[in-house]
Coordinates of C-alpha atoms in Angstrom, one line a residue:
M1 CA 79.8 89.2 130.8
S2 CA 82.3 91.1 132.6
N3 CA 85.0 93.1 130.8
Q4 CA 87.8 91.0 132.9
A5 CA 87.0 87.6 131.2
P6 CA 87.2 88.5 127.6
H7 CA 90.2 90.5 128.2
H8 CA 92.2 87.3 129.8
G9 CA 91.0 85.4 127.0
A10 CA 92.3 87.8 124.5
T11 CA 95.8 87.9 126.3
R12 CA 96.1 84.0 126.0
R13 CA 95.7 84.4 122.2
L14 CA 98.5 86.9 122.0
S15 CA 101.7 85.9 120.0
S16 CA 105.0 86.1 121.8
L17 CA 105.7 89.0 119.0
D18 CA 102.7 91.1 120.1
R19 CA 103.0 90.7 123.8
W20 CA 106.4 92.0 123.7
L21 CA 105.9 94.7 121.0
P22 CA 107.2 97.6 123.1
A23 CA 110.3 95.7 123.8
W24 CA 110.9 94.7 120.0
I25 CA 110.2 98.2 119.0
V26 CA 112.9 99.7 121.4
L27 CA 115.3 97.0 120.2
A28 CA 114.6 97.8 116.7
M29 CA 115.4 101.6 117.3
L30 CA 118.6 100.6 119.0
A31 CA 119.7 98.2 116.4
G32 CA 119.1 100.9 113.8
L33 CA 121.3 103.2 115.5
V34 CA 124.0 100.7 116.1
L35 CA 124.0 99.9 112.5
G36 CA 124.0 103.6 111.4
R37 CA 126.9 104.5 113.9
A38 CA 128.8 101.3 112.9
A39 CA 128.4 100.8 109.2
P40 CA 127.8 104.4 107.7
A41 CA 128.3 103.0 104.5
L42 CA 124.9 100.9 104.9
A43 CA 123.0 103.9 105.1
V44 CA 124.6 105.4 102.2
G45 CA 124.1 102.0 100.1
I46 CA 120.1 102.2 101.3
T47 CA 119.7 106.2 100.4
R48 CA 121.0 105.2 96.9
L49 CA 118.3 102.5 96.5
E50 CA 115.5 104.8 95.2
V51 CA 113.2 104.8 92.3
G52 CA 111.2 108.0 91.6
G53 CA 112.4 109.5 94.7
I54 CA 110.9 106.6 96.8
S55 CA 113.5 104.7 99.0
V56 CA 113.0 100.9 97.9
P57 CA 114.0 99.4 101.0
I58 CA 111.7 101.6 103.1
G59 CA 108.9 101.2 100.6
V60 CA 109.3 97.4 100.7
G61 CA 108.9 97.3 104.5
L62 CA 106.0 99.9 104.3
L63 CA 104.3 97.3 101.8
V64 CA 105.0 94.4 104.0
M65 CA 103.4 96.0 106.9
M66 CA 100.4 97.2 105.1
Y67 CA 99.4 94.5 103.3
P68 CA 98.4 91.9 106.1
V69 CA 96.0 94.9 107.6
L70 CA 94.3 95.9 104.4
A71 CA 93.9 91.9 103.5
K72 CA 91.7 91.8 106.4
V73 CA 89.4 94.5 105.5
R74 CA 85.9 93.2 104.6
Y75 CA 85.5 95.6 101.7
D76 CA 81.6 94.5 101.4
R77 CA 81.1 96.9 104.8
V78 CA 83.2 99.7 103.4
T79 CA 79.7 101.6 102.3
A80 CA 78.7 101.4 105.8
V81 CA 81.5 103.6 106.7
T82 CA 81.1 106.0 103.7
G83 CA 77.6 106.6 105.0
D84 CA 78.9 107.9 108.5
T85 CA 79.1 111.5 107.7
R86 CA 79.8 112.2 111.4
L87 CA 83.0 110.2 111.0
L88 CA 83.9 111.6 107.7
L89 CA 83.6 115.0 108.4
S90 CA 85.1 115.1 111.9
S91 CA 88.1 113.4 110.3
L92 CA 88.5 115.8 107.3
V93 CA 88.4 118.6 110.1
L94 CA 91.0 117.1 112.2
N95 CA 93.2 115.9 109.6
W96 CA 93.3 119.2 107.1
V97 CA 92.2 121.9 109.5
V98 CA 92.9 121.2 113.1
G99 CA 96.3 119.3 112.5
P100 CA 97.9 121.7 110.0
A101 CA 97.0 124.7 112.3
L102 CA 98.2 122.8 115.6
M103 CA 101.7 122.1 114.1
F104 CA 102.0 125.6 113.0
A105 CA 101.2 126.9 116.2
L106 CA 103.4 124.5 118.3
A107 CA 106.4 125.3 115.8
W108 CA 106.1 128.9 115.9
A109 CA 105.6 128.8 119.9
L110 CA 108.4 126.1 120.9
L111 CA 110.9 126.7 118.1
P112 CA 110.8 130.8 117.5
D113 CA 114.7 130.8 117.2
L114 CA 115.2 127.8 115.1
P115 CA 113.3 128.7 111.7
E116 CA 114.8 125.5 109.6
Y117 CA 113.5 123.1 112.4
R118 CA 110.1 125.0 112.5
T119 CA 109.7 124.8 108.8
G120 CA 110.3 121.3 108.7
L121 CA 107.9 120.7 111.3
I122 CA 105.1 122.5 109.6
V123 CA 105.8 120.4 106.6
V124 CA 105.3 117.3 109.0
G125 CA 101.8 118.5 109.7
L126 CA 100.8 119.0 106.3
A127 CA 101.7 115.2 105.6
R128 CA 98.7 113.4 106.9
C129 CA 99.3 109.4 107.2
I130 CA 98.2 107.0 104.8
A131 CA 100.3 104.1 106.0
M132 CA 101.5 103.4 109.4
V133 CA 98.2 104.6 110.9
V134 CA 96.6 101.1 109.6
I135 CA 98.9 99.1 112.0
W136 CA 98.1 101.6 115.0
N137 CA 94.6 101.2 114.2
D138 CA 94.8 97.5 114.0
L139 CA 96.7 96.9 117.2
A140 CA 94.3 99.2 119.3
C141 CA 91.3 97.2 117.8
G142 CA 89.8 100.0 115.7
D143 CA 87.4 99.6 112.6
R144 CA 89.5 98.5 110.1
E145 CA 86.9 99.4 107.1
A146 CA 86.8 103.0 108.5
A147 CA 90.7 102.9 108.4
A148 CA 90.8 102.2 104.7
V149 CA 88.1 104.7 103.8
L150 CA 89.7 107.5 106.1
V151 CA 93.5 106.9 104.8
A152 CA 92.0 106.9 101.2
I153 CA 90.3 110.2 101.7
N154 CA 93.3 111.6 103.0
S155 CA 95.4 110.2 100.0
V156 CA 92.9 112.1 97.8
F157 CA 93.2 115.4 99.9
Q158 CA 97.0 115.0 99.7
V159 CA 97.3 115.1 96.5
V160 CA 95.1 118.0 95.7
A161 CA 95.8 120.1 99.0
F162 CA 99.4 119.6 100.2
A163 CA 101.0 122.0 97.8
G164 CA 98.5 124.9 98.5
L165 CA 98.6 124.3 102.3
G166 CA 102.4 124.4 102.0
W167 CA 101.9 127.8 100.4
F168 CA 99.4 128.9 103.1
Y169 CA 101.2 128.0 106.3
L170 CA 104.7 128.8 105.0
T171 CA 104.3 131.9 103.0
A172 CA 100.9 133.5 103.3
L173 CA 99.9 132.9 106.9
P174 CA 103.1 134.2 108.4
A175 CA 103.3 137.1 106.1
W176 CA 99.6 138.1 107.7
L177 CA 101.0 137.7 111.1
G178 CA 104.4 139.4 110.2
L179 CA 106.3 136.4 110.7
D180 CA 109.3 135.5 108.6
T181 CA 108.3 133.4 105.4
Q182 CA 109.5 130.3 103.5
G183 CA 108.7 128.6 100.3
L184 CA 107.6 125.3 99.3
D185 CA 108.7 123.8 96.1
V186 CA 106.5 120.6 95.9
S187 CA 105.6 118.3 92.7
V188 CA 101.9 117.3 92.7
G189 CA 103.2 114.2 90.4
Q190 CA 105.6 113.3 93.3
I191 CA 102.9 113.3 95.8
A192 CA 100.8 111.1 93.7
I193 CA 103.4 108.6 93.4
N194 CA 104.0 108.5 96.8
V195 CA 100.1 108.0 97.4
L196 CA 99.9 105.3 94.8
V197 CA 103.1 103.4 95.9
F198 CA 102.4 103.4 99.9
L199 CA 98.6 103.2 99.8
G200 CA 97.3 101.9 96.0
V201 CA 99.5 99.0 95.7
P202 CA 98.8 97.1 99.3
L203 CA 95.1 98.4 99.1
V204 CA 94.6 96.4 95.7
A205 CA 96.7 93.5 96.9
G206 CA 94.7 93.2 100.0
F207 CA 91.2 93.8 97.8
A208 CA 92.3 91.2 95.5
S209 CA 93.6 88.5 98.5
R210 CA 90.0 88.8 99.9
A211 CA 88.1 88.5 96.6
L212 CA 90.0 85.5 95.3
G213 CA 90.2 83.8 98.5
E214 CA 86.5 84.1 99.4
R215 CA 85.8 83.1 96.2
L216 CA 88.1 80.0 95.8
R217 CA 88.0 78.8 99.4
G218 CA 85.3 80.6 101.2
R219 CA 85.0 83.4 104.1
A220 CA 85.6 81.2 107.0
W221 CA 88.8 79.5 105.4
Y222 CA 90.1 83.0 104.6
E223 CA 89.6 84.5 107.8
D224 CA 90.2 81.4 109.9
A225 CA 93.5 79.9 108.2
F226 CA 94.8 82.3 105.8
L227 CA 94.7 85.5 107.9
P228 CA 96.4 84.1 111.0
R229 CA 99.1 83.2 108.7
I230 CA 100.1 86.5 107.1
G231 CA 99.0 88.5 110.0
P232 CA 102.4 88.7 112.0
W233 CA 104.0 90.1 108.6
A234 CA 102.5 93.3 109.6
L235 CA 104.8 93.5 112.6
Y236 CA 107.7 92.0 110.7
G237 CA 107.3 94.9 108.4
L238 CA 106.8 97.6 111.0
L239 CA 109.9 96.8 112.8
F240 CA 112.2 96.2 109.6
T241 CA 110.9 99.7 108.9
I242 CA 112.0 101.2 111.9
V243 CA 115.5 99.4 111.7
L244 CA 115.8 101.2 108.4
L245 CA 114.9 104.6 109.5
F246 CA 117.1 104.8 112.6
A247 CA 120.0 103.1 110.7
L248 CA 119.7 105.9 108.0
Q249 CA 119.4 108.7 110.4
G250 CA 121.4 107.5 113.4
D251 CA 124.2 109.5 112.8
A252 CA 122.3 112.9 112.4
V253 CA 120.5 112.0 115.7
T254 CA 123.4 111.0 117.5
R255 CA 125.5 114.2 116.3
N256 CA 122.7 116.4 117.4
P257 CA 121.1 115.2 120.4
L258 CA 120.0 118.8 121.8
D259 CA 118.6 119.9 118.6
V260 CA 116.5 116.4 118.5
A261 CA 115.1 117.0 121.9
R262 CA 114.1 120.5 120.9
I263 CA 112.4 119.2 117.9
A264 CA 110.8 116.1 120.0
V265 CA 109.1 118.7 122.2
P266 CA 106.3 120.1 119.8
L267 CA 106.2 116.7 118.4
L268 CA 105.1 115.2 121.6
A269 CA 102.6 117.8 122.1
Y270 CA 101.1 117.4 118.6
F271 CA 100.7 113.8 118.9
A272 CA 99.2 113.6 122.2
L273 CA 96.8 116.6 121.7
M274 CA 95.7 115.4 118.1
W275 CA 95.1 111.7 119.6
G276 CA 93.3 113.3 122.5
A277 CA 91.3 115.3 120.2
G278 CA 90.4 112.6 117.9
M279 CA 89.2 110.5 120.9
V280 CA 87.3 113.5 122.5
T281 CA 85.5 114.0 119.3
G282 CA 84.7 110.4 118.6
R283 CA 83.1 110.1 122.0
A284 CA 81.2 113.4 121.9
L285 CA 79.4 112.1 118.5
R286 CA 79.2 108.8 119.9
L287 CA 80.7 107.0 117.3
G288 CA 81.8 103.9 119.3
Y289 CA 85.1 102.8 120.7
A290 CA 86.3 101.1 117.3
R291 CA 85.5 104.4 115.0
T292 CA 86.7 106.8 117.6
T293 CA 90.0 105.1 118.0
T294 CA 90.2 105.2 114.2
L295 CA 89.6 108.7 114.0
A296 CA 92.1 109.3 116.6
F297 CA 94.8 107.5 115.1
T298 CA 94.2 108.9 111.5
A299 CA 94.3 112.4 113.1
A300 CA 97.5 111.9 115.1
G301 CA 99.7 110.1 112.5
N302 CA 101.8 111.6 109.8
N303 CA 103.1 110.7 106.2
F304 CA 106.9 110.8 107.1
E305 CA 108.0 109.5 103.9
L306 CA 106.3 112.5 102.1
A307 CA 107.6 114.9 104.8
I308 CA 111.0 113.7 104.5
A309 CA 110.8 113.8 100.5
V310 CA 109.5 117.3 100.5
A311 CA 111.9 118.7 102.9
I312 CA 115.1 117.0 101.3
G313 CA 113.8 118.0 97.6
T314 CA 113.1 121.7 98.7
F315 CA 116.0 122.4 101.2
G316 CA 118.7 119.8 100.9
V317 CA 119.5 116.6 102.4
T318 CA 121.8 118.1 104.9
S319 CA 119.2 120.9 105.9
G320 CA 117.5 121.4 109.4
Q321 CA 114.0 121.2 107.7
A322 CA 115.1 117.5 106.7
L323 CA 116.5 116.7 110.2
A324 CA 112.9 117.7 111.5
G325 CA 111.1 115.7 109.1
V326 CA 113.6 112.8 110.1
V327 CA 112.9 113.2 113.8
G328 CA 109.2 113.0 113.0
P329 CA 108.9 109.1 112.9
L330 CA 111.7 108.8 115.4
I331 CA 109.2 110.3 117.9
E332 CA 105.8 109.1 116.4
V333 CA 106.7 105.7 116.7
P334 CA 107.2 104.8 120.4
V335 CA 104.6 107.7 121.2
L336 CA 101.7 106.2 119.1
V337 CA 102.7 102.5 120.3
G338 CA 102.1 103.9 123.8
L339 CA 99.0 105.3 122.8
V340 CA 97.7 102.0 121.4
Y341 CA 97.9 100.6 125.2
V342 CA 96.1 104.1 126.1
S343 CA 93.4 103.5 123.7
L344 CA 92.8 99.7 125.1
W345 CA 92.8 101.1 128.4
A346 CA 90.4 103.9 127.5
A347 CA 87.8 101.2 125.7
R348 CA 87.2 100.1 129.1
R349 CA 87.0 103.1 131.3
W350 CA 85.5 105.4 128.8
F351 CA 83.7 103.5 126.6
A352 CA 82.8 100.7 128.9
T353 CA 83.3 97.9 126.3
D354 CA 85.9 95.0 125.9
P355 CA 87.9 96.0 122.5
Y356 CA 88.8 92.2 122.2
S357 CA 85.2 91.0 122.4
T358 CA 84.0 92.3 119.0
V359 CA 83.7 89.8 116.5
G360 CA 86.1 90.1 113.7
S361 CA 88.0 92.7 115.6
S362 CA 90.9 94.3 113.9
A363 CA 93.4 92.9 116.2
A364 CA 92.4 89.2 116.0
G365 CA 94.2 88.5 112.7
I366 CA 97.5 90.2 114.0
R367 CA 97.1 88.8 117.7
E368 CA 96.0 85.5 117.2
E369 CA 98.6 82.7 117.2
S370 CA 98.8 80.8 114.0
R371 CA 96.7 77.8 114.0
A372 CA 98.7 75.7 111.7

């Protein structure tokens, strides 16, 4: 069977929402910017809707986005992922050694004269992704079971290691190198709450959905009828979250376009280099396309909610560190959407495989038209 034929079949199964995903994301960003500028009171109202330092509207958007993806995970296959030491070790090294070190180097190399933005970017590099990465992985036909395991591991390391790494990269290492130093006041409890809300809740809901659905109606009904109905909600949640993010920060972004451009340069380099490192590592280790893609996106993504919360809590809502944290997801979203399409191209060019032809591929639940 040629690669081209399955691709056409998969394309015919794409929903209108999915076929035009880049356009919808651009429209969502523009809508958020317009809302933020036209109705500043809206941004103020959204900001006040916080519980325990977590934005309720953004939290709802992320939960709606993550639940359908985690409901598709076949949890009985997770043990096969936990036994893949090459995947687990390479993910740990990329996320907790290479990622923070690369962002530190890029921030100092490209923003030597802007200490606040530099510090904000270093904080972004320390916050490994536990939320939005599941949607990028799903769209790129990555291994969803591997994604669930890797984000769970990142969550544990985030609670345990974030504060220590913050001290190392903002205080200890700069002092050893004779550079300016910064402090970082981080609450381990706040990080734990962040992880619980953005990963724990949708993970438990996804596991419970599959367990109950399969027990009551069987796997065939669950995957052929239930998942296609809830699948599109992942993208609805993504678009809703993007609108909110841009509405909240539209004024800051439009008032400081040159600063945003300066911050964007190291971020663009970071996302591209981390994704590329993941793809090269996975291919060298012969992990196969699906797990290599999962490795690449978990390495490239960041937990913007945590980075922004830490920057605001430590340096203030109007600080340069907070602005750098805000610019992070504004750059990450369009860049990683683009890398989804690069990944699908790489599947055929680098891995000689059709990403859509895999039985139970991650894209099936989101990309198939509802059969109702």
